[in-house]
Coordinates of C-alpha atoms and ligand atoms in Angstrom, one line a residue:
M1 CA -66.3 20.2 74.7
D2 CA -69.6 20.2 73.6
F3 CA -71.5 21.3 76.4
K4 CA -75.1 21.8 75.0
K5 CA -74.5 18.0 73.1
Q6 CA -73.5 16.7 76.6
V7 CA -77.2 17.4 77.4
V8 CA -79.3 16.7 74.3
D9 CA -77.4 13.4 75.0
A10 CA -78.6 13.0 78.6
L11 CA -82.6 13.7 77.2
V12 CA -82.5 11.3 74.0
K13 CA -82.1 8.6 76.2
V14 CA -84.8 8.8 78.2
L15 CA -87.3 10.7 75.7
P16 CA -89.9 9.2 73.8
D17 CA -87.9 7.3 70.8
E18 CA -89.9 10.1 68.4
I19 CA -88.7 13.1 69.5
T20 CA -85.4 13.4 67.7
E21 CA -82.3 14.7 68.5
E22 CA -82.5 17.8 66.4
Q23 CA -85.8 18.7 67.7
V24 CA -84.1 18.3 71.3
T25 CA -81.5 20.8 70.2
K26 CA -84.1 23.2 69.1
L27 CA -86.1 22.7 71.8
I28 CA -83.4 24.0 74.8
E29 CA -83.5 26.8 76.4
K30 CA -80.9 29.2 78.3
P31 CA -82.3 30.2 81.5
K32 CA -82.1 34.2 82.3
T33 CA -80.6 34.3 84.9
S34 CA -77.5 30.9 86.3
D35 CA -79.1 30.2 89.5
L36 CA -82.0 28.5 87.1
G37 CA -79.6 25.5 85.8
D38 CA -77.2 26.3 82.3
Y39 CA -79.9 25.1 80.0
A40 CA -83.6 23.9 79.9
F41 CA -85.7 21.5 78.6
P42 CA -89.7 22.5 78.3
T43 CA -91.8 19.2 79.0
F44 CA -94.8 21.2 77.1
I45 CA -94.4 19.9 73.8
L46 CA -94.5 16.3 75.5
A47 CA -97.8 17.0 77.3
K48 CA -99.6 15.8 73.8
S49 CA -97.9 13.0 73.0
L50 CA -97.8 11.6 76.5
H51 CA -101.1 12.7 78.0
K52 CA -100.1 13.7 80.7
N53 CA -99.5 16.9 83.0
P54 CA -96.2 18.5 81.9
K55 CA -94.9 19.1 85.7
V56 CA -95.4 16.0 86.3
I57 CA -93.7 14.5 82.8
A58 CA -90.6 16.4 84.0
E59 CA -90.8 14.6 87.4
E60 CA -90.9 11.7 86.4
L61 CA -88.2 12.7 83.5
V62 CA -85.4 13.8 86.1
G63 CA -85.2 10.5 87.6
Q64 CA -84.4 8.7 84.9
I65 CA -81.4 11.0 83.7
N66 CA -77.8 10.0 84.3
T67 CA -76.8 12.7 85.8
D68 CA -72.8 11.8 85.2
G69 CA -71.4 14.8 84.4
F70 CA -73.2 17.5 86.0
E71 CA -73.4 19.2 88.9
K72 CA -77.0 18.8 89.4
V73 CA -80.4 18.0 86.7
V74 CA -83.1 19.3 89.2
N75 CA -87.1 20.1 87.6
T76 CA -88.5 23.3 87.9
G77 CA -92.3 23.1 87.1
A78 CA -92.5 22.0 83.6
Y79 CA -88.7 22.2 83.2
I80 CA -86.3 20.2 83.0
N81 CA -83.3 22.2 84.3
F82 CA -79.5 21.2 84.0
F83 CA -76.2 22.6 86.0
L84 CA -73.1 22.0 84.1
D85 CA -70.0 20.5 85.8
K86 CA -68.8 23.8 86.8
K87 CA -64.9 22.3 87.3
A88 CA -64.7 20.3 83.9
F89 CA -66.3 23.4 81.8
S90 CA -63.8 26.3 83.5
E91 CA -61.1 23.7 82.9
D92 CA -62.3 23.4 79.3
V93 CA -62.5 27.1 78.7
I94 CA -59.4 28.4 79.8
K95 CA -57.8 25.6 78.5
E96 CA -59.1 26.0 75.5
V97 CA -58.6 30.0 75.5
L98 CA -55.3 30.0 76.3
D99 CA -54.5 27.3 73.5
Q100 CA -56.3 28.8 71.0
K101 CA -54.9 32.4 71.9
D102 CA -56.2 34.9 68.8
N103 CA -57.7 32.1 66.8
Y104 CA -60.3 31.3 69.4
G105 CA -63.5 31.4 67.8
N106 CA -62.1 30.5 64.0
D107 CA -63.9 28.5 62.1
N108 CA -63.3 27.5 58.2
L109 CA -67.0 27.7 56.9
G110 CA -65.2 30.5 54.5
K111 CA -63.3 28.3 52.8
G112 CA -61.2 31.1 51.9
R113 CA -63.4 32.2 49.2
N114 CA -63.2 35.6 48.7
V115 CA -66.2 38.3 50.0
P116 CA -66.3 41.5 48.3
I117 CA -66.6 44.4 50.6
D118 CA -68.1 47.5 49.4
M119 CA -67.6 49.8 52.0
S120 CA -67.2 53.5 53.1
S121 CA -67.0 54.9 49.6
P122 CA -67.5 58.6 50.0
N123 CA -67.7 61.5 47.2
I124 CA -64.8 63.2 45.8
A125 CA -64.7 66.9 46.0
K126 CA -67.2 66.6 49.3
P127 CA -66.3 66.0 53.3
M128 CA -66.8 61.9 54.9
S129 CA -69.7 62.4 56.5
M130 CA -70.8 60.6 59.5
G131 CA -72.8 58.0 57.1
H132 CA -70.0 57.5 55.4
L133 CA -68.2 57.1 58.6
R134 CA -70.4 54.6 59.7
S135 CA -70.0 52.5 56.2
T136 CA -66.6 52.3 56.8
V137 CA -66.7 51.4 60.1
I138 CA -69.6 48.3 59.9
G139 CA -67.8 47.3 56.9
N140 CA -64.2 47.2 58.2
S141 CA -65.5 45.2 61.2
I142 CA -67.9 42.9 58.5
A143 CA -64.5 41.7 57.5
N144 CA -62.9 41.0 60.4
I145 CA -65.7 39.2 61.6
I146 CA -65.8 37.4 58.1
K147 CA -62.1 36.5 58.4
K148 CA -62.1 34.7 61.2
L149 CA -64.2 32.2 59.7
N150 CA -61.9 31.9 56.7
Y151 CA -63.9 33.8 54.4
Q152 CA -61.3 36.5 52.2
P153 CA -62.7 39.9 52.4
V154 CA -61.8 41.8 49.9
K155 CA -62.4 45.8 50.9
I156 CA -63.6 48.1 47.9
N157 CA -63.6 51.9 48.1
H158 CA -66.5 52.4 45.4
L159 CA -65.9 56.4 45.3
G160 CA -68.0 58.7 44.1
D161 CA -65.4 60.2 41.4
W162 CA -67.7 60.1 38.7
G163 CA -71.0 61.7 37.4
T164 CA -72.8 65.9 36.8
Q165 CA -71.9 66.8 40.7
F166 CA -68.2 66.6 38.9
G167 CA -69.8 69.2 36.1
K168 CA -71.3 71.8 38.9
L169 CA -68.2 71.2 40.2
I170 CA -66.0 72.7 37.5
V171 CA -68.4 75.6 36.6
G172 CA -68.5 76.5 40.3
Y173 CA -64.3 76.4 40.6
K174 CA -64.2 78.1 37.0
L175 CA -66.9 80.6 38.0
W176 CA -65.6 81.8 42.3
G177 CA -62.4 79.1 42.8
S178 CA -58.6 79.8 42.5
V179 CA -55.6 77.3 42.9
E180 CA -54.7 78.7 45.8
E181 CA -57.8 78.6 47.6
V182 CA -57.9 75.1 46.7
E183 CA -54.6 73.9 47.9
A184 CA -55.2 75.6 50.9
D185 CA -58.0 73.5 52.6
P186 CA -59.2 71.4 49.4
I187 CA -62.4 69.8 50.5
N188 CA -64.0 73.0 52.3
N189 CA -63.8 75.1 49.6
L190 CA -64.7 72.7 46.9
L191 CA -67.9 72.2 48.9
K192 CA -67.9 76.0 49.3
Y193 CA -68.0 75.8 45.7
Y194 CA -70.7 73.2 44.9
V195 CA -72.8 74.7 47.5
R196 CA -72.8 78.3 45.9
F197 CA -73.2 76.5 42.1
H198 CA -76.7 75.2 43.8
K199 CA -77.9 78.6 45.4
E200 CA -77.0 80.2 42.0
A201 CA -78.7 77.7 39.4
E202 CA -82.3 78.3 41.5
E203 CA -82.4 81.2 40.1
K204 CA -79.8 80.6 36.6
P205 CA -80.6 77.6 35.2
E206 CA -78.0 77.6 32.2
L207 CA -75.8 76.8 35.0
D208 CA -77.0 73.1 35.2
D209 CA -76.8 73.0 31.2
E210 CA -73.8 74.7 31.6
A211 CA -72.4 71.4 34.2
R212 CA -74.0 68.5 32.4
A213 CA -71.6 70.3 29.2
W214 CA -68.9 69.6 31.1
F215 CA -69.3 65.7 32.7
K216 CA -70.1 65.3 29.2
R217 CA -66.6 66.6 28.1
M218 CA -65.4 64.8 31.0
E219 CA -66.9 61.4 29.4
D220 CA -65.6 62.0 26.1
G221 CA -61.8 62.2 27.5
D222 CA -61.5 65.9 27.0
E223 CA -58.4 66.8 28.5
E224 CA -59.2 70.3 30.4
A225 CA -62.1 68.4 32.3
L226 CA -59.9 65.7 32.9
A227 CA -57.2 67.2 34.5
L228 CA -59.1 69.6 36.9
W229 CA -61.3 66.0 37.9
T230 CA -57.8 64.6 38.2
W231 CA -56.5 66.9 40.2
F232 CA -60.0 67.3 43.2
K233 CA -59.9 63.5 42.9
E234 CA -56.0 63.6 44.2
L235 CA -57.1 66.3 46.9
S236 CA -59.6 64.7 48.3
L237 CA -58.1 61.4 48.6
K238 CA -55.4 62.9 50.4
E239 CA -57.8 64.3 52.7
F240 CA -60.0 60.8 53.2
Q241 CA -56.6 59.4 53.7
T242 CA -56.1 61.0 57.4
I243 CA -59.4 59.8 58.7
Y244 CA -58.8 56.1 57.0
D245 CA -55.4 55.9 59.0
R246 CA -56.9 57.4 62.6
L247 CA -59.7 54.3 61.7
G248 CA -57.1 52.2 60.9
V249 CA -58.9 51.4 58.5
E250 CA -56.9 50.2 54.9
F251 CA -58.6 48.5 51.5
D252 CA -57.6 46.2 49.0
H253 CA -59.5 48.3 46.1
F254 CA -59.6 52.4 45.5
T255 CA -61.9 51.5 42.4
G256 CA -64.5 54.2 42.5
E257 CA -66.8 54.9 40.0
S258 CA -64.7 56.1 37.0
F259 CA -62.9 52.9 37.1
Y260 CA -65.8 51.5 35.5
N261 CA -66.0 54.3 32.3
D262 CA -64.7 52.0 30.0
K263 CA -67.0 48.8 31.4
M264 CA -70.5 50.1 30.7
D265 CA -70.7 49.7 26.7
A266 CA -70.5 45.9 27.4
I267 CA -73.2 46.1 30.0
V268 CA -75.6 48.5 27.7
K269 CA -74.7 45.8 24.6
T270 CA -75.6 42.7 27.1
L271 CA -78.9 44.8 28.0
E272 CA -79.8 45.5 24.6
D273 CA -79.1 42.1 22.9
K274 CA -81.5 40.7 26.1
N275 CA -84.3 43.3 24.9
L276 CA -83.9 45.2 28.0
L277 CA -83.9 48.7 27.3
E278 CA -86.6 50.8 26.0
E279 CA -86.6 54.1 25.2
S280 CA -88.5 56.8 27.4
R281 CA -88.5 60.6 26.4
G282 CA -85.1 60.2 25.2
A283 CA -83.4 58.2 27.5
E284 CA -82.5 54.6 27.9
I285 CA -83.8 53.1 30.9
V286 CA -84.7 49.5 32.0
D287 CA -89.3 49.2 32.7
L288 CA -89.5 47.7 36.4
S289 CA -93.5 48.7 36.5
Q290 CA -94.1 44.7 37.1
Y291 CA -92.3 45.5 40.5
D292 CA -94.2 48.6 41.7
L293 CA -91.0 50.7 40.9
S294 CA -89.7 53.3 38.6
P295 CA -87.5 52.7 35.2
A296 CA -83.4 51.6 36.2
L297 CA -81.9 55.0 33.9
I298 CA -79.4 53.5 32.0
K299 CA -78.6 56.7 30.2
K300 CA -79.7 59.7 29.7
T301 CA -80.4 61.9 27.3
D302 CA -77.2 63.2 26.2
G303 CA -76.0 59.4 26.5
A304 CA -74.0 60.2 30.1
T305 CA -74.5 56.9 32.1
L306 CA -75.6 57.0 35.5
Y307 CA -75.0 55.8 38.8
I308 CA -77.0 52.4 38.6
T309 CA -75.2 51.8 35.3
R310 CA -71.6 51.9 36.7
D311 CA -72.9 49.6 39.5
L312 CA -73.9 47.4 37.2
A313 CA -70.4 47.4 35.5
A314 CA -69.4 46.8 38.9
A315 CA -71.4 43.9 40.3
K316 CA -70.1 42.0 37.0
Y317 CA -66.4 43.2 36.7
R318 CA -66.4 42.3 40.9
K319 CA -67.8 38.5 40.0
D320 CA -65.8 38.1 36.9
T321 CA -62.7 38.8 39.2
F322 CA -63.4 37.9 42.5
D323 CA -65.6 34.8 41.4
F324 CA -67.3 36.1 45.2
V325 CA -69.5 33.7 47.1
K326 CA -71.3 36.8 48.3
S327 CA -71.1 40.7 47.4
L328 CA -71.6 42.5 50.3
Y329 CA -72.6 46.3 49.4
V330 CA -72.2 48.3 53.2
V331 CA -74.9 51.3 51.8
G332 CA -77.6 53.9 54.0
S333 CA -80.5 51.9 53.9
E334 CA -81.9 56.0 51.6
Q335 CA -80.2 53.7 48.9
A336 CA -82.4 50.0 49.4
E337 CA -84.6 50.5 46.5
H338 CA -81.5 51.4 44.4
F339 CA -80.3 48.1 45.4
T340 CA -83.3 46.2 44.8
K341 CA -83.3 47.4 41.1
L342 CA -79.4 46.6 41.0
K343 CA -79.9 42.8 42.3
I344 CA -83.6 42.8 39.8
V345 CA -81.9 44.3 36.4
L346 CA -78.7 41.8 36.7
K347 CA -81.2 38.6 37.2
K348 CA -83.1 40.1 34.1
M349 CA -79.5 40.2 32.2
G350 CA -79.2 36.0 33.2
Y351 CA -77.1 36.6 36.2
D352 CA -77.8 34.2 38.4
W353 CA -75.7 35.3 41.1
A354 CA -76.9 38.1 41.6
D355 CA -78.4 36.6 44.4
D356 CA -75.4 36.8 45.9
I357 CA -75.5 40.4 46.5
V358 CA -76.0 41.4 50.0
Y359 CA -77.1 45.0 50.7
I360 CA -76.2 46.0 54.6
P361 CA -78.1 48.9 55.3
F362 CA -77.6 51.0 58.4
G363 CA -79.7 53.7 59.7
L364 CA -78.9 57.6 59.9
I365 CA -76.9 59.6 62.1
T366 CA -78.5 62.9 63.4
T367 CA -77.7 65.4 65.8
G368 CA -80.1 67.6 67.9
G369 CA -82.6 65.6 65.9
K370 CA -81.4 66.7 62.8
K371 CA -80.3 64.8 59.5
L372 CA -77.2 65.9 57.8
S373 CA -76.9 67.2 54.8
T374 CA -73.7 67.8 52.5
R375 CA -75.8 69.7 49.8
K376 CA -77.2 72.8 52.0
G377 CA -73.0 72.9 53.8
N378 CA -74.9 71.9 57.5
V379 CA -72.2 69.5 57.6
I380 CA -70.9 67.8 60.5
L381 CA -67.2 67.2 60.2
L382 CA -65.9 63.7 61.2
E383 CA -62.8 65.0 61.7
D384 CA -64.1 67.7 64.0
V385 CA -65.7 64.7 65.5
L386 CA -62.9 62.5 65.9
N387 CA -60.4 65.4 67.6
D388 CA -63.5 66.3 70.2
A389 CA -63.8 62.6 71.0
V390 CA -60.3 62.6 71.3
K391 CA -59.5 66.1 73.7
L392 CA -62.3 64.6 75.9
A393 CA -60.4 60.7 76.4
K394 CA -57.5 62.9 77.1
K395 CA -59.2 65.1 79.9
Q396 CA -60.5 61.8 81.5
I397 CA -57.2 60.4 81.5
E398 CA -55.9 63.1 83.0
E399 CA -58.2 63.0 86.1
K400 CA -58.1 59.2 86.4
N401 CA -54.6 58.6 85.6
P402 CA -52.7 61.5 85.5
N403 CA -49.2 59.8 85.8
L404 CA -49.7 57.8 82.3
K405 CA -46.6 57.3 79.6
N406 CA -47.7 57.9 76.4
K407 CA -51.4 59.8 77.1
D408 CA -51.7 61.4 73.5
A409 CA -51.2 57.8 71.8
V410 CA -53.4 55.8 74.6
A411 CA -56.4 59.3 74.1
E412 CA -56.3 58.9 70.8
A413 CA -56.9 54.9 70.8
V414 CA -59.8 55.9 73.5
G415 CA -61.7 58.5 71.8
V416 CA -61.6 57.7 68.0
G417 CA -62.3 53.8 69.7
A418 CA -65.5 55.2 71.4
V419 CA -66.9 56.9 68.2
V420 CA -66.3 53.6 66.4
F421 CA -67.7 51.6 69.3
H422 CA -70.3 53.7 69.7
D423 CA -71.2 53.2 65.8
L424 CA -71.2 50.0 66.0
K425 CA -73.0 48.9 68.8
N426 CA -76.9 49.5 68.2
D427 CA -78.5 47.2 65.2
R428 CA -76.5 49.2 62.5
R429 CA -80.6 49.7 61.3
D430 CA -81.4 51.9 63.9
S431 CA -81.1 55.9 63.2
F432 CA -79.7 57.3 66.4
D433 CA -78.8 60.6 67.9
F434 CA -75.1 61.4 68.1
N435 CA -74.1 63.3 72.0
L436 CA -70.5 63.0 72.4
E437 CA -70.2 63.3 76.5
E438 CA -72.4 60.3 76.4
V439 CA -69.9 58.1 73.8
V440 CA -66.6 58.9 75.1
R441 CA -67.8 58.2 78.7
F442 CA -65.8 55.5 81.0
E443 CA -69.3 53.7 82.7
G444 CA -71.6 52.4 80.8
E445 CA -72.2 51.3 77.5
T446 CA -69.5 52.5 75.7
G447 CA -66.1 51.8 73.8
P448 CA -64.2 53.1 76.8
Y449 CA -65.7 50.9 79.3
V450 CA -64.7 47.8 77.3
Q451 CA -61.0 49.7 77.3
Y452 CA -61.0 50.2 80.9
T453 CA -61.8 46.4 81.7
N454 CA -59.3 45.1 79.9
A455 CA -56.7 47.2 80.8
R456 CA -57.4 46.0 84.0
A457 CA -57.4 42.9 83.6
L458 CA -54.0 43.8 82.1
S459 CA -53.0 45.4 85.5
I460 CA -54.0 42.1 87.3
L461 CA -51.9 40.4 85.5
R462 CA -48.8 42.6 85.9
K463 CA -49.9 42.9 89.5
A464 CA -49.7 39.3 90.1
D465 CA -46.4 38.9 88.4
V466 CA -46.9 35.0 88.4
D467 CA -46.4 32.3 85.4
Y468 CA -50.0 30.3 86.0
S469 CA -49.2 28.4 82.5
D470 CA -48.1 25.8 84.7
A471 CA -51.3 24.9 86.7
D472 CA -52.5 21.9 88.0
S473 CA -56.3 22.7 87.1
F474 CA -57.7 25.9 85.6
A475 CA -60.3 25.3 87.8
V476 CA -62.6 28.0 88.4
T477 CA -65.8 27.3 90.8
D478 CA -66.6 30.1 92.5
I479 CA -70.3 31.3 91.4
E480 CA -69.3 34.9 90.3
A481 CA -66.8 33.6 87.7
W482 CA -69.4 31.4 86.7
D483 CA -71.0 33.6 84.3
T484 CA -67.8 35.0 82.0
L485 CA -66.3 31.4 82.1
K486 CA -70.6 30.8 80.3
M487 CA -69.9 33.7 78.2
L488 CA -66.1 33.5 76.9
A489 CA -67.9 29.2 76.1
D490 CA -70.1 31.3 73.8
F491 CA -67.3 33.9 72.0
P492 CA -67.5 31.0 68.8
N493 CA -71.1 31.1 68.9
V494 CA -71.3 35.0 69.3
V495 CA -68.9 35.2 66.2
Q496 CA -70.6 33.3 63.7
R497 CA -74.1 35.6 64.7
A498 CA -72.3 38.1 63.9
A499 CA -71.0 36.9 60.6
N500 CA -74.5 35.2 59.5
S501 CA -76.7 38.4 60.0
Y502 CA -73.5 40.8 59.3
E503 CA -74.0 42.7 62.4
P504 CA -71.0 43.9 64.4
S505 CA -73.5 44.9 67.0
V506 CA -73.4 41.3 68.0
I507 CA -70.0 41.5 69.0
A508 CA -70.3 44.6 70.7
K509 CA -73.1 44.0 73.0
Y510 CA -71.4 40.6 73.8
V511 CA -68.3 42.2 74.6
L512 CA -70.0 44.9 76.8
K513 CA -72.1 42.0 78.6
L514 CA -68.8 40.1 79.4
A515 CA -66.6 43.1 80.6
K516 CA -69.9 43.8 82.9
S517 CA -69.9 40.1 83.9
F518 CA -66.0 40.7 84.7
N519 CA -66.2 43.6 86.7
Q520 CA -68.7 41.4 89.1
Y521 CA -66.5 38.9 89.2
Y522 CA -63.8 41.3 90.1
A523 CA -65.8 43.4 92.3
H524 CA -66.8 39.9 94.1
S525 CA -63.7 38.0 94.8
R526 CA -60.0 38.1 95.8
I527 CA -58.0 37.4 92.6
L528 CA -55.0 37.6 94.2
N529 CA -55.3 35.8 97.8
D530 CA -52.1 33.4 97.4
D531 CA -53.7 30.9 97.6
E532 CA -54.4 27.4 95.6
G533 CA -56.9 28.7 93.5
L534 CA -54.2 32.3 92.5
K535 CA -53.2 30.2 88.9
A536 CA -56.8 29.7 88.0
R537 CA -58.2 32.3 88.7
L538 CA -54.8 34.2 86.8
A539 CA -55.9 32.0 83.7
L540 CA -59.0 33.7 83.7
V541 CA -58.2 36.9 83.5
K542 CA -56.0 36.1 80.9
S543 CA -58.5 34.2 78.6
V544 CA -60.7 37.4 79.5
S545 CA -58.4 39.6 78.5
T546 CA -58.0 37.5 75.4
V547 CA -61.3 37.7 74.3
L548 CA -61.9 41.7 74.8
Q549 CA -59.3 42.5 73.3
M550 CA -59.7 39.8 70.1
S551 CA -63.8 41.6 70.7
L552 CA -62.3 45.2 70.2
A553 CA -60.1 44.3 67.4
L554 CA -63.4 42.1 65.6
L555 CA -65.0 45.9 66.0
G556 CA -61.1 47.9 64.8
V557 CA -61.2 49.6 68.3
K558 CA -57.7 49.4 69.8
A559 CA -57.0 48.3 73.1
P560 CA -54.5 50.5 75.5
E561 CA -52.5 48.1 77.8
E562 CA -52.7 50.7 80.3
M563 CA -55.1 53.8 80.6
Ligands
LIG1 N1 -70.6 56.9 47.1 C1 -72.1 56.9 47.2 C2 -72.7 57.7 48.5 O1 -72.0 58.7 49.3 C3 -72.2 55.3 48.0 C4 -71.9 54.1 47.0 C5 -72.1 52.6 47.4 N2 -71.8 52.0 46.8 C6 -72.4 51.6 45.9 N3 -71.5 50.7 45.1 N4 -73.4 52.1 45.3 O2 -73.8 58.1 48.4

């Protein structure tokens, strides 16, 4: 049932005709605490047209409102406060969650249309950074969320597997590397050559020329260059895959930058045909000065293509292949200008669908206030972070529940889940400092807290061991349950809000609040008391657990049954 609509209907009947249903819907507020009612209507806006004091208007209107179906309707100051019928409301929401299970909150807004999501996209031969972790988990969660609304997410890993850096890597490897060393610890050793290359090139600029030449050989299809590149790529992908496995993230396509090598001529040709290309000191550019932007570099002096050239080809390819309604790019906020340029150039090329490209930026993760960089070699390795988190989780499980079965599997789910949850709970644009102890705490605003709450709900159900599905009534009317019930009813709206803003934190914040309100309910009522309300209360516990699990799943966090 739509309870807000019930309030709107009751109001429309007594309000002056010129106020539309739509206006009323917009004006209705939700009081901060339930003791002020569940919905409130401010009468200020009527003061002018009715030439009356808003308080007086509230008083008068309350007398006229039909209170059928409400617990009560009262006026406090210049507000009319509606208290919903708790019995009808709880019956309604619990039944709906129990019936629909994992489909609760689903909608057909997307009508099955494709939404490519450019996500993760680490660079070959470098360790995956915390930034790539953010892109991976934010992208994955957005995919889960929009899928609930029947959009078809297409998860694309736009690997950084092309560009001058591979020329540098080849030079470095040839000078200082060996097959044995690379095979032993691929990414770390490749990174070592890369870091050393940068150090030495400061004094020997001829190294840079060599690197450029090697990349040119790659672009020209030179066998030796490509064999080395393929080898670096395969080794890197293998390491990335272990992280994706731990995170439980799958991709539909691993089409990296190199995938567009044979698709760039067509882009350059269109740019030429539309008279968009200009020569500037030997390079080919699209001038963007009218937008106060530096030019988009399409081709270097030696003919080598650039990052944006490949992104132009990728954008077009995605439109042609997936006929998307929206095309998402989950990439750190430091690349904002790149995506602004990308969209402008596509628009200039005559592609109006550029408007459907959505750049989804996110903030930086620091440790101890410092930015992390792979160039200088002071990297914090994602794998170490995950391993440390799992260790910490294991320690806490050991203390809390020493007899737990599958301790290692649970610790993995809790440790990894903690890192993922932490990454998603803040507005994605915010930058934050990463502190492991804080992330893995079982209390407070953490993933483990939500997981623990779900495990508690499941343990209540196990302990009761009662079939509640045949309850005469699912009415839970004790006031302690009220906030929890309202939160359950709000879940479908929360999913849509998260989808509209491409913001997993909306789900994370919601599930923290739901967990908190349920824990309060648990602390203040005897759920397992053997009275006539038992089955309804258990049904509520089941509903809470269903929505907690679904929310965690939307975030890409596992929900262990016991912990
Ligand atoms: N590989 C890039 C980096 O690590 C991110 C790629 C983002 N996706 C894109 N289509 N440009 O910075």
